[in-house]
Short mmCIF file of N, CA and C in Angstrom, two decimals:
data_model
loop_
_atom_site.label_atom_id
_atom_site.label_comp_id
_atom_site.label_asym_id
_atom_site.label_seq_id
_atom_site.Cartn_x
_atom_site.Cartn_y
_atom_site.Cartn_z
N UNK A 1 -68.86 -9.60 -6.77
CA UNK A 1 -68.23 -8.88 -7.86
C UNK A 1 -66.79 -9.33 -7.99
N UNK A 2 -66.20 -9.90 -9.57
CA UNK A 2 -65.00 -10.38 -9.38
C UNK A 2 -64.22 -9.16 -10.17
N UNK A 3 -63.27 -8.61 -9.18
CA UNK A 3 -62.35 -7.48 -9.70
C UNK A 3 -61.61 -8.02 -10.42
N UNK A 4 -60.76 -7.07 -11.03
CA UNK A 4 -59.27 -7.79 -11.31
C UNK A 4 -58.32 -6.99 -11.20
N UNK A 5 -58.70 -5.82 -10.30
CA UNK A 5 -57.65 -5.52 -9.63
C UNK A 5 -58.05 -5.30 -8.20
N UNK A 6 -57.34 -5.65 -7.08
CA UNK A 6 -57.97 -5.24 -5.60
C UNK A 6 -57.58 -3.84 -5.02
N UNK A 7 -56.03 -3.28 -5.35
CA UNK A 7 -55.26 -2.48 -4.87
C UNK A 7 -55.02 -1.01 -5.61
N UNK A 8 -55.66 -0.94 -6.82
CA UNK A 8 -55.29 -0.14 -7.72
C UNK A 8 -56.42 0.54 -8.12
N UNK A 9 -56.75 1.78 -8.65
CA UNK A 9 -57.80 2.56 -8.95
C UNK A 9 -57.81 3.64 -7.86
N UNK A 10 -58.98 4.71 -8.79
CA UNK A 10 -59.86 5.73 -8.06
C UNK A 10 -60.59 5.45 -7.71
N UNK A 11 -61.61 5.19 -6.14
CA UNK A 11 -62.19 5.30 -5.48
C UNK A 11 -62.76 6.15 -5.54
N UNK A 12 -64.80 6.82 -5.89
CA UNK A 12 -64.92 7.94 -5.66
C UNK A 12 -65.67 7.63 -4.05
N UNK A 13 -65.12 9.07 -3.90
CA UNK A 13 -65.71 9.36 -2.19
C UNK A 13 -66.97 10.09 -2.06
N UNK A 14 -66.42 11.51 -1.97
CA UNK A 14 -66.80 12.57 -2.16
C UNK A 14 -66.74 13.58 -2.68
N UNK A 15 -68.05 14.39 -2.32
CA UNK A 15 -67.10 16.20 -3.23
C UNK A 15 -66.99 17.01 -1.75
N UNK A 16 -65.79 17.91 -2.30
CA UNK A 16 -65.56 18.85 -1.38
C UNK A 16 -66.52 19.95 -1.10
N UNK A 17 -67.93 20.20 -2.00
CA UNK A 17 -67.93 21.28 -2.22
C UNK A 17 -70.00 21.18 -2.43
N UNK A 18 -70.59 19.37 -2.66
CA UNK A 18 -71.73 19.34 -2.71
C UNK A 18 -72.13 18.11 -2.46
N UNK A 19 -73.42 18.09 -1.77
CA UNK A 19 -73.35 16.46 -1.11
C UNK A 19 -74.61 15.87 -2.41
N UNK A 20 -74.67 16.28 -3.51
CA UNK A 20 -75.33 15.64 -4.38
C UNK A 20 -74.21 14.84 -4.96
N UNK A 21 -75.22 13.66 -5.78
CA UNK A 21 -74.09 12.72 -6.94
C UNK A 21 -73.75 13.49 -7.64
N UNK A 22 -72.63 13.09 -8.02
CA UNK A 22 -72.13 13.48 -9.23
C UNK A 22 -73.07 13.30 -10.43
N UNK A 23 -71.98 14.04 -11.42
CA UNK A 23 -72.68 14.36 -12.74
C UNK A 23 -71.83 13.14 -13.20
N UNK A 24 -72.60 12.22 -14.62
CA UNK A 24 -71.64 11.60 -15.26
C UNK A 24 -71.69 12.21 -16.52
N UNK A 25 -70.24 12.04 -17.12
CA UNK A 25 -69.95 12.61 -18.57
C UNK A 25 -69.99 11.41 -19.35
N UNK A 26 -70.12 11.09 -20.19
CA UNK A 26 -69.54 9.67 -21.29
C UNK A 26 -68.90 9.99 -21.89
N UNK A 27 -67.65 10.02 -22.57
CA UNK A 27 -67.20 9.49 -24.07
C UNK A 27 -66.70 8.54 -24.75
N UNK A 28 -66.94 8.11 -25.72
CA UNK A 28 -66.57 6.80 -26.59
C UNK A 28 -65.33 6.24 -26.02
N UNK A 29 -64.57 5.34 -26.31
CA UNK A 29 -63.76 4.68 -25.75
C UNK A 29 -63.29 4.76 -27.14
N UNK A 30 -61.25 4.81 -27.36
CA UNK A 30 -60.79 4.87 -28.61
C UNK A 30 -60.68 3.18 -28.66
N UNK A 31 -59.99 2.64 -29.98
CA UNK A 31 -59.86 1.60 -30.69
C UNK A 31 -58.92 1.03 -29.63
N UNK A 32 -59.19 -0.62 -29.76
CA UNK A 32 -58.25 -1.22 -28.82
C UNK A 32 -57.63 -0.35 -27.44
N UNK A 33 -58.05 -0.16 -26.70
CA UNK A 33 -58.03 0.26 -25.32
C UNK A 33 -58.06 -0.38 -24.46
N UNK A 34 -57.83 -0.72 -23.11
CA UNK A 34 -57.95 -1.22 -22.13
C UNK A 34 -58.25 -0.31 -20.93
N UNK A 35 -59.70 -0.12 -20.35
CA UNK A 35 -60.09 1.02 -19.21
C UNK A 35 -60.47 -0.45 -18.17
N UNK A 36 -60.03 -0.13 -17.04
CA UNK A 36 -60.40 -0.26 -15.67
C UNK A 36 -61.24 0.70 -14.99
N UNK A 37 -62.30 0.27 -14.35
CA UNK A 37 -63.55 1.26 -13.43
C UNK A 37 -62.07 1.46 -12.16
N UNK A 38 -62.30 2.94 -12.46
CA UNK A 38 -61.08 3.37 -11.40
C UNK A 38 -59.95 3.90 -11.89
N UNK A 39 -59.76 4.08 -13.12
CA UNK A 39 -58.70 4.31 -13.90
C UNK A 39 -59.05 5.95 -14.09
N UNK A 40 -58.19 6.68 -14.21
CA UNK A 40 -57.66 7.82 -14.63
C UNK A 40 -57.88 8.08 -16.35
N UNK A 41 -58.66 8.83 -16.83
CA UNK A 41 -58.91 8.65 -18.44
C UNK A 41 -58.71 10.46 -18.73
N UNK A 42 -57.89 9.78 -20.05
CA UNK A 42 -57.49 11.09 -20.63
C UNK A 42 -58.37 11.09 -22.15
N UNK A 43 -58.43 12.49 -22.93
CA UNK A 43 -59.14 11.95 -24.38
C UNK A 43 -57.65 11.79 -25.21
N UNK A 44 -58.09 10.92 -25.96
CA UNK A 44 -56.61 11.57 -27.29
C UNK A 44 -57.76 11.24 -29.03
N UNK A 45 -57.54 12.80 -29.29
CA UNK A 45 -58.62 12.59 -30.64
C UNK A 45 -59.92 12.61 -30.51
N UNK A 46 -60.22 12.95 -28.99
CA UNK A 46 -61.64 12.78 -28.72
C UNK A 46 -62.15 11.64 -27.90
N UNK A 47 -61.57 10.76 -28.04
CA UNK A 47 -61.50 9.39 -27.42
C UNK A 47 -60.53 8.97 -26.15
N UNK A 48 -61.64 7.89 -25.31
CA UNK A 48 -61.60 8.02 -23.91
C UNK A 48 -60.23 6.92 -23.90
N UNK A 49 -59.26 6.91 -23.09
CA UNK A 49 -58.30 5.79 -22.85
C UNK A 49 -57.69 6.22 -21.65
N UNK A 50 -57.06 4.74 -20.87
CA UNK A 50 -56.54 5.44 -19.75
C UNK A 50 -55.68 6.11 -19.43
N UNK A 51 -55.10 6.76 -19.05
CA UNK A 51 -53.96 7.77 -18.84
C UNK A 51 -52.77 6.99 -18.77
N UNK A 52 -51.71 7.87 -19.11
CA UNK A 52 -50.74 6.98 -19.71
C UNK A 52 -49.67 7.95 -18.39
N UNK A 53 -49.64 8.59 -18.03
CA UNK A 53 -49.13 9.52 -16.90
C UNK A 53 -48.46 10.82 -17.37
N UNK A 54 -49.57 11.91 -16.60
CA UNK A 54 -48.26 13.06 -17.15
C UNK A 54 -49.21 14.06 -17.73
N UNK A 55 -50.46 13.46 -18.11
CA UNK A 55 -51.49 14.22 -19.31
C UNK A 55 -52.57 15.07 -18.23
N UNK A 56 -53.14 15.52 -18.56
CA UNK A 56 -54.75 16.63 -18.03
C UNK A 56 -55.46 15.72 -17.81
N UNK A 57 -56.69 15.56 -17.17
CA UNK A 57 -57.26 14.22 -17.02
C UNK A 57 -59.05 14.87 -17.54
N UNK A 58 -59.37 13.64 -18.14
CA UNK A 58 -60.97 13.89 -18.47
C UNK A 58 -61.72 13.96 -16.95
N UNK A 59 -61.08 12.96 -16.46
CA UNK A 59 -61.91 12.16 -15.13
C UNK A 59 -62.14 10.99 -14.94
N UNK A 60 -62.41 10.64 -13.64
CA UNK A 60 -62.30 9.49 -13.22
C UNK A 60 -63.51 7.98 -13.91
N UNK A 61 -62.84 7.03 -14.79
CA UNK A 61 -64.29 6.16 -15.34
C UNK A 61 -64.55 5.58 -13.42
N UNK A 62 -65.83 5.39 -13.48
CA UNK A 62 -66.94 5.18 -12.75
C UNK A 62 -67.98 3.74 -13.61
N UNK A 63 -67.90 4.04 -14.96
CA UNK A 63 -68.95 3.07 -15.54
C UNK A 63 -68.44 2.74 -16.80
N UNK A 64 -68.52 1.56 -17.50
CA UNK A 64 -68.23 1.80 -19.02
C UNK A 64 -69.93 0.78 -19.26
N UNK A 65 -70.39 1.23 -20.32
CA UNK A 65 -71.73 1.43 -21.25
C UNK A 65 -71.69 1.13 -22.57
N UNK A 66 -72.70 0.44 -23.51
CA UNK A 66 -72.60 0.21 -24.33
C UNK A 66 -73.30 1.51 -25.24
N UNK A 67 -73.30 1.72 -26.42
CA UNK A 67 -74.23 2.78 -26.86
C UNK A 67 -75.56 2.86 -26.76
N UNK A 68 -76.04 1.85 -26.24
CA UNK A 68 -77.54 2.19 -25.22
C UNK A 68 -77.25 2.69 -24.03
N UNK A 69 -76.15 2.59 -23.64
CA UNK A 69 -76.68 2.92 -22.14
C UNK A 69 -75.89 1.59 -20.87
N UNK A 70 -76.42 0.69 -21.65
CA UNK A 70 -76.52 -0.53 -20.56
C UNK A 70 -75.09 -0.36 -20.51
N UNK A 71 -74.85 -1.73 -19.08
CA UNK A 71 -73.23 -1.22 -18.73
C UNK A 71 -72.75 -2.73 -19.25
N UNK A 72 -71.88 -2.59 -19.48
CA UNK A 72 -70.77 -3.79 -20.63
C UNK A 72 -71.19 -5.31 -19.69
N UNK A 73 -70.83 -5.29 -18.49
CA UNK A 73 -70.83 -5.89 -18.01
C UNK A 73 -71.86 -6.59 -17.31
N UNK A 74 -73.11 -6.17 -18.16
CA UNK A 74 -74.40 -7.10 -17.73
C UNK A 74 -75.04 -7.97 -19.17
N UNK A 75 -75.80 -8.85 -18.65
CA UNK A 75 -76.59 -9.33 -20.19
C UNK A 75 -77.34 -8.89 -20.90
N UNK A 76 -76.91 -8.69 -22.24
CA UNK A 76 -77.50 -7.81 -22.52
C UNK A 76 -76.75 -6.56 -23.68
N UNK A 77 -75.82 -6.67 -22.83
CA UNK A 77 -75.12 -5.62 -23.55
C UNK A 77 -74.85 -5.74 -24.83
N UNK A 78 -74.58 -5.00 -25.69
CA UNK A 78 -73.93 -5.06 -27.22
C UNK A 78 -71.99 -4.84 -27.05
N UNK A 79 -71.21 -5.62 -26.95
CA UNK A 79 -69.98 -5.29 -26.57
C UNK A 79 -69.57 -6.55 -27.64
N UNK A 80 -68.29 -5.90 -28.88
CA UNK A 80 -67.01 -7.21 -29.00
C UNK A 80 -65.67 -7.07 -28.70
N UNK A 81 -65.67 -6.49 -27.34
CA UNK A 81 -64.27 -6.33 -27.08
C UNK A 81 -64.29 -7.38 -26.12
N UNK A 82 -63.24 -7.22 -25.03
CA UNK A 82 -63.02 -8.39 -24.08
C UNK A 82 -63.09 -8.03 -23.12
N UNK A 83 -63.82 -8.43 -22.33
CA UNK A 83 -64.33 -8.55 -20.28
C UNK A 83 -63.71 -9.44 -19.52
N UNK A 84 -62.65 -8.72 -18.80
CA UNK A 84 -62.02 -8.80 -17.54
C UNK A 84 -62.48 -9.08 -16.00
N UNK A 85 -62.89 -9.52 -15.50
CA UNK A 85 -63.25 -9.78 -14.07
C UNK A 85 -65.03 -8.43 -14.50
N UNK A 86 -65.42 -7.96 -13.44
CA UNK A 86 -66.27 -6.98 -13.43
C UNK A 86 -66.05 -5.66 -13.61
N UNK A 87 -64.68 -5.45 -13.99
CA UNK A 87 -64.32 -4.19 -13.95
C UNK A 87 -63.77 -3.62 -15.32
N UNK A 88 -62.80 -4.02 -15.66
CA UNK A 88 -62.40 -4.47 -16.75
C UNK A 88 -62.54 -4.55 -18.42
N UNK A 89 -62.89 -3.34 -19.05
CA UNK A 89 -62.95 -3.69 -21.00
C UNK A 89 -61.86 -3.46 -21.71
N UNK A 90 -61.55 -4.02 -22.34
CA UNK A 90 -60.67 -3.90 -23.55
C UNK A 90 -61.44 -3.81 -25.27
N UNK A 91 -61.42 -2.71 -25.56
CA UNK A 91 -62.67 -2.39 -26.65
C UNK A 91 -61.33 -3.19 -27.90
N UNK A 92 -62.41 -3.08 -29.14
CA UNK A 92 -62.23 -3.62 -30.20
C UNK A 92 -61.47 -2.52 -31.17
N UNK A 93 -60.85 -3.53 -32.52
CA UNK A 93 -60.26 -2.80 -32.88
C UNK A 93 -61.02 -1.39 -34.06
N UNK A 94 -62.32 -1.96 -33.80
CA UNK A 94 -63.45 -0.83 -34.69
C UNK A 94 -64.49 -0.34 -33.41
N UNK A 95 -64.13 0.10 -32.39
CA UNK A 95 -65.20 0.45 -31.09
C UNK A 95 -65.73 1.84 -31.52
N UNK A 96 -64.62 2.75 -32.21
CA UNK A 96 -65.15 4.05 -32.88
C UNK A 96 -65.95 4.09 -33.99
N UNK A 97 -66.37 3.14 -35.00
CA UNK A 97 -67.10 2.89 -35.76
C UNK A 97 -68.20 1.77 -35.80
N UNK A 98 -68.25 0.83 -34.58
CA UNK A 98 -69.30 -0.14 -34.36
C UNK A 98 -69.75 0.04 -33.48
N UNK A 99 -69.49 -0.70 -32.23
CA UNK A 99 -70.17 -0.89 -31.23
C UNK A 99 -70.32 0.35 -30.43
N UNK A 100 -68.86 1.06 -30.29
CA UNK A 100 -69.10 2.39 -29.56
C UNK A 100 -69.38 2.66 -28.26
N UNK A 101 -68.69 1.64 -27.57
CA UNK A 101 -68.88 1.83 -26.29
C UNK A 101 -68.09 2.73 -25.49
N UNK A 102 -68.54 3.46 -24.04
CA UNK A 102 -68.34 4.89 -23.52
C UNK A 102 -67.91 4.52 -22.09
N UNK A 103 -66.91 5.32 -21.80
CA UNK A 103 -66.87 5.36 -20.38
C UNK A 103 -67.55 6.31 -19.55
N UNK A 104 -67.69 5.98 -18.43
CA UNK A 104 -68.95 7.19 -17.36
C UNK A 104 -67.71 7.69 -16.69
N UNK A 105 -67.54 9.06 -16.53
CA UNK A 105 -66.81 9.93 -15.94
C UNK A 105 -67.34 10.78 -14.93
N UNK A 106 -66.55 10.85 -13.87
CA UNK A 106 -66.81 11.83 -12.53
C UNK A 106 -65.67 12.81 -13.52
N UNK A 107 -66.24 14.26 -13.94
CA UNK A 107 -65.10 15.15 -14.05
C UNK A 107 -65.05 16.67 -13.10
N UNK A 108 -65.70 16.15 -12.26
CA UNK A 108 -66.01 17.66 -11.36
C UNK A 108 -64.40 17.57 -10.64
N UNK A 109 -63.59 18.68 -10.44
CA UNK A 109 -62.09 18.90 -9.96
C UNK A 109 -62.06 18.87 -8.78
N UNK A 110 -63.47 18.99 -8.05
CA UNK A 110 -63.58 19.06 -6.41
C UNK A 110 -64.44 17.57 -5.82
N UNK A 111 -63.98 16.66 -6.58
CA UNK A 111 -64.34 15.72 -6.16
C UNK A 111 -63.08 14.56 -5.54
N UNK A 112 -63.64 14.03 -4.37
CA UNK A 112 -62.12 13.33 -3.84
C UNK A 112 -62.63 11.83 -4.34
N UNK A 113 -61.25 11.03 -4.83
CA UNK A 113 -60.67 9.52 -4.81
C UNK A 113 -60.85 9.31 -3.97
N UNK A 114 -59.99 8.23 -3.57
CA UNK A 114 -59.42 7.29 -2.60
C UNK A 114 -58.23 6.42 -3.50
N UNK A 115 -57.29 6.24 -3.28
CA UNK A 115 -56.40 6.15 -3.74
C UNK A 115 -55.20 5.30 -3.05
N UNK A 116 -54.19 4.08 -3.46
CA UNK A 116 -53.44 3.60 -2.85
C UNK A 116 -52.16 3.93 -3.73
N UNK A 117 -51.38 4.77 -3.32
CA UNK A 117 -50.32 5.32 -3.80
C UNK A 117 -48.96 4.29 -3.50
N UNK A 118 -48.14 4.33 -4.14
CA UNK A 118 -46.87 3.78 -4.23
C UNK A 118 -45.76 3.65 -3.59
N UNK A 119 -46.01 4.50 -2.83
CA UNK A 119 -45.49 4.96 -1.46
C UNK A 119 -45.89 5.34 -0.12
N UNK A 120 -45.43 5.73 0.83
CA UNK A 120 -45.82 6.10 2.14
C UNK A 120 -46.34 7.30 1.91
N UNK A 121 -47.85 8.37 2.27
CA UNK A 121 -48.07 9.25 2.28
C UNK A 121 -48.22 9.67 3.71
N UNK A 122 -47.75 11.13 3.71
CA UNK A 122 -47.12 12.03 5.39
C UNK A 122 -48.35 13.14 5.42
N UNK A 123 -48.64 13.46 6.15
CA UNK A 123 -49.61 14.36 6.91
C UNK A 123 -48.99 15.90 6.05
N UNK A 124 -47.71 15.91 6.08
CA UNK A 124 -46.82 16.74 5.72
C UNK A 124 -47.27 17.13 4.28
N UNK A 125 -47.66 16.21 3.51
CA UNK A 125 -47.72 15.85 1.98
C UNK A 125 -49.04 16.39 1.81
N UNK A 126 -49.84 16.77 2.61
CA UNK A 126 -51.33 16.88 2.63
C UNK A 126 -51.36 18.47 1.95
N UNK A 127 -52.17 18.60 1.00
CA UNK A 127 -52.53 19.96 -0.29
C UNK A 127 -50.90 19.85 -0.98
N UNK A 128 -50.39 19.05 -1.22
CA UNK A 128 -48.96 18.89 -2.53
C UNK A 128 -49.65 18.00 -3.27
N UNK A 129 -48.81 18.19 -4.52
CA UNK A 129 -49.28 17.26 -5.57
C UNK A 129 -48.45 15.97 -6.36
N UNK A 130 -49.12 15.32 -6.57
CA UNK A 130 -48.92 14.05 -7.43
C UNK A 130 -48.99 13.63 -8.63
N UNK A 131 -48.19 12.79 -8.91
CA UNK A 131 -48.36 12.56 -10.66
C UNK A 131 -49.16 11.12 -10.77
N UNK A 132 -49.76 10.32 -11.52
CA UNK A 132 -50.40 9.16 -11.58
C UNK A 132 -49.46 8.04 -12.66
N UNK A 133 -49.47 6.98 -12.34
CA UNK A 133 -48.39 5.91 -12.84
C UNK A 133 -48.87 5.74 -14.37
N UNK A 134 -47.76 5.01 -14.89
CA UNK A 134 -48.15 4.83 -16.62
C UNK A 134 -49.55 4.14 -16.60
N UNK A 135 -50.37 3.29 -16.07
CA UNK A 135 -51.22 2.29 -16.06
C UNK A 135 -52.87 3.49 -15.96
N UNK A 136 -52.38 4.66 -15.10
CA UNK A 136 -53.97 5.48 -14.98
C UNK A 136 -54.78 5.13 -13.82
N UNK A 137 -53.94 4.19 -12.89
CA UNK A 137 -54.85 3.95 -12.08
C UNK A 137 -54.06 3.90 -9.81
N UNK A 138 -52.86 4.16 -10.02
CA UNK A 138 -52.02 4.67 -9.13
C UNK A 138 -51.43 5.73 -8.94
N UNK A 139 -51.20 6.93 -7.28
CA UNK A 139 -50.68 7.81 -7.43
C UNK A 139 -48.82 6.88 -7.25
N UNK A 140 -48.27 7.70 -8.04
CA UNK A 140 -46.70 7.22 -8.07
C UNK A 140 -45.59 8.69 -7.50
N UNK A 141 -44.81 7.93 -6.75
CA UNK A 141 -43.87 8.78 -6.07
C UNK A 141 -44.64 9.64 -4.87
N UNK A 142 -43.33 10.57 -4.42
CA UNK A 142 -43.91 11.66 -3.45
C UNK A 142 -44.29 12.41 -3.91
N UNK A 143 -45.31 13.08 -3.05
CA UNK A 143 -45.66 14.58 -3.43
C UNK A 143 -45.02 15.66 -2.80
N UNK A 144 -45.39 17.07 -3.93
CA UNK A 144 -43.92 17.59 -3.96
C UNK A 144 -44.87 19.02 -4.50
N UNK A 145 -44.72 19.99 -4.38
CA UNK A 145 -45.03 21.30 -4.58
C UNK A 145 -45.33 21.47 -5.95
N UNK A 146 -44.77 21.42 -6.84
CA UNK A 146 -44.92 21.65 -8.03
C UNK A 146 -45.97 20.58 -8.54
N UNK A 147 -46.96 21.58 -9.05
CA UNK A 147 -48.39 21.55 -9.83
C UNK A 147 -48.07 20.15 -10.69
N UNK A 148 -49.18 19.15 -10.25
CA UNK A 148 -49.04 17.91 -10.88
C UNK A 148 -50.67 17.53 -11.14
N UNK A 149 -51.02 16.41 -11.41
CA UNK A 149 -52.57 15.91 -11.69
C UNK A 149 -52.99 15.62 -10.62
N UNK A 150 -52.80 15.53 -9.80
CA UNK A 150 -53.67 15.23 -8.54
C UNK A 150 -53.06 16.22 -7.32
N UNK A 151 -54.12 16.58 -6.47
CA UNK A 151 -53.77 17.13 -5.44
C UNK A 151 -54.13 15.91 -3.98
N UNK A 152 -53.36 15.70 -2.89
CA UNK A 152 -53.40 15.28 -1.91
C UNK A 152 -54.71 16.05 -1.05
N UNK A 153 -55.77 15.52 -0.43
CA UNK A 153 -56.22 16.69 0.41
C UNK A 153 -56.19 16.16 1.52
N UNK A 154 -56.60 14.58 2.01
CA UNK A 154 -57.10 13.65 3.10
C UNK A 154 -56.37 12.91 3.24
N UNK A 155 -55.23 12.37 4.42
CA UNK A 155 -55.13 11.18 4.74
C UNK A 155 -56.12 10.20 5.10
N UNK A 156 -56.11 8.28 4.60
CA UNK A 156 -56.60 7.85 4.70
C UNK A 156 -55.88 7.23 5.45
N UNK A 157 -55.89 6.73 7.23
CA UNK A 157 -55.03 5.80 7.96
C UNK A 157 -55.48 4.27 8.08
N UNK A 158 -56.59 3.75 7.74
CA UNK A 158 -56.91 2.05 7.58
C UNK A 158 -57.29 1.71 6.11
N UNK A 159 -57.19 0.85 5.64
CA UNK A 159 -57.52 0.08 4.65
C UNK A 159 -59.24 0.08 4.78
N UNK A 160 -59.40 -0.76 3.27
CA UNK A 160 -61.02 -0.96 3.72
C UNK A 160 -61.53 -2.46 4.49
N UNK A 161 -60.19 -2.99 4.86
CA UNK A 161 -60.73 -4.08 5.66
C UNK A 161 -60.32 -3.55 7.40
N UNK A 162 -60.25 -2.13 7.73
CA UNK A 162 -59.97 -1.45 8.55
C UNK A 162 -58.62 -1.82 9.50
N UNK A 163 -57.42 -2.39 8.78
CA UNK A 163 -55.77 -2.39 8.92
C UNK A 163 -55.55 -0.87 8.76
N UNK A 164 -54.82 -0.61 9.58
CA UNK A 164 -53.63 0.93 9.13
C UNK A 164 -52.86 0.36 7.98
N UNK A 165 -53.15 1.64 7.33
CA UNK A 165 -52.51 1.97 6.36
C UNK A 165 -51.96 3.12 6.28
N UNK A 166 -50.47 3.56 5.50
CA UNK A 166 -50.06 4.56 5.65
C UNK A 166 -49.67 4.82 3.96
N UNK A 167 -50.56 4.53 2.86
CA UNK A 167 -50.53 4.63 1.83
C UNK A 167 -51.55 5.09 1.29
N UNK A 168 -52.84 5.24 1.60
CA UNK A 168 -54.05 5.76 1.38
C UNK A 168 -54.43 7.31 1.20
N UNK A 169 -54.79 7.79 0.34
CA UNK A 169 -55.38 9.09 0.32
C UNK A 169 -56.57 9.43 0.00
N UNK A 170 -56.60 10.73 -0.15
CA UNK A 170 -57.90 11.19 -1.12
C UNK A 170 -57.62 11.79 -1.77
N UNK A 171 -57.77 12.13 -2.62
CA UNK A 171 -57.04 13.09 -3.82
C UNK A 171 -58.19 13.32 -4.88
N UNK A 172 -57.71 14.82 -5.16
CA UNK A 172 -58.95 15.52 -6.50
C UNK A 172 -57.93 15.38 -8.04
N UNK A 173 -58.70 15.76 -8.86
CA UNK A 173 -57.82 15.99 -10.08
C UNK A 173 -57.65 17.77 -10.01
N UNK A 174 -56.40 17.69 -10.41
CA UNK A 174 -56.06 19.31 -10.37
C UNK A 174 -55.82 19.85 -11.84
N UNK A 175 -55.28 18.72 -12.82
CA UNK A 175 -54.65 19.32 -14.24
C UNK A 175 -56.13 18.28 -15.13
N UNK A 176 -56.80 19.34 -15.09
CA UNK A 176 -58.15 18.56 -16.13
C UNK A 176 -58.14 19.24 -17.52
N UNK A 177 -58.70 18.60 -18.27
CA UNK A 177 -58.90 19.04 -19.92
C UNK A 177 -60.09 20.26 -19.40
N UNK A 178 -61.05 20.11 -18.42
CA UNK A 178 -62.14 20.70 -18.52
C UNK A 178 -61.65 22.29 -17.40
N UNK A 179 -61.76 23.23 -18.10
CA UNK A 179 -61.06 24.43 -17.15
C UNK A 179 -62.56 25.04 -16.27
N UNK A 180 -62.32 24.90 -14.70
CA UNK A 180 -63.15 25.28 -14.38
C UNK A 180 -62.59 26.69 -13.17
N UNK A 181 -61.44 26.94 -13.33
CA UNK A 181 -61.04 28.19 -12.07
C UNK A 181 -61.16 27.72 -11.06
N UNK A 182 -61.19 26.65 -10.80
CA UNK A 182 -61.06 25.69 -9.51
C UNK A 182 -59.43 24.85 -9.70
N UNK A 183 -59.16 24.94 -10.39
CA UNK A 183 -58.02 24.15 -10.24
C UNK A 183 -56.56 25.03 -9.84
N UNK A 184 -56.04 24.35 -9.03
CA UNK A 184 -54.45 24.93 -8.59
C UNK A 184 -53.52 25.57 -9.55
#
């Protein structure tokens, strides 16, 4: 699988709360967009794009799909936007009126990332919250008490090539479009 990003994105893990898969949500992808599998997606107008930082979050893309179904990135697909490594779409400038392709969303609030944040994360920092970088796909800065889009729950101490790391987390979404009385 050729990424095109190695360091950046949501990771899904787990849920806090049920050891079934997740549910996926879809929605359309707006006009000229650029989503990364791993990216942070907000709606604006109804339409899926990645978070720009600061906003409620739909949830985490997991998949992007063409309006069958199939995923962009196999043969087959109906897609005229542009494909990036395996991860990677940049929809067209008519995706809301042609092709219509969707991103797959984890939006359950008790579900954990994995996450390589921008900074050093402290044991200390663990249930504070975080804001996510302009791009939708990094936590940025420290965490800090006051109610942000992500909550810290897990330190992660190695990488996935099993190096320590002291930048790794797990983190849920806390400020979602979808209100479920689960959130902080």
């Amino acid at each position: 699988m050729a990424l095109s990003s190695t360091t950046k994105g949501f990771l899904p893990r787990r849920s806090l709360i049920s050891a079934a898969a997740p549910v996926l949500v879809e929605f359309e992808i707006g006009n000229s967009k650029t989503i990364t599998i791993g990216d942070a997606i907000t709606l604006s107008a109804g339409y899926a794009q990645a978070d720009a930082g600061g906003d409620s979050l739909a949830g985490v893309c997991v998949g992007i799909v063409d309006a069958k179904g199939i995923n962009v990135f196999e043969r087959g697909a109906d897609v005229d936007g542009t494909l990036t490594g395996d991860d990677t779409y940049a929809s067209a400038s008519d995706n809301t009126t042609d092709k219509k392709c969707k991103v797959q969303l984890i939006v359950d609030p008790m579900y954990l990332f994995e996450n390589v944040a921008d900074s050093s994360l402290t044991a200390a920092e663990v249930g504070l919250f975080a804001d996510i970088n302009s791009t939708g796909d990094q936590i940025t800065g420290t965490c800090g008490a006051t109610q942000a889009q992500m909550q810290l729950v897990e330190l992660v101490t190695t990488d996935l090539s099993g190096a320590a790391s002291t930048t790794r987390g797990l983190f849920r979404i806390v400020e979602t479009l979808f209100s479920t009385g689960l959130a902080a």
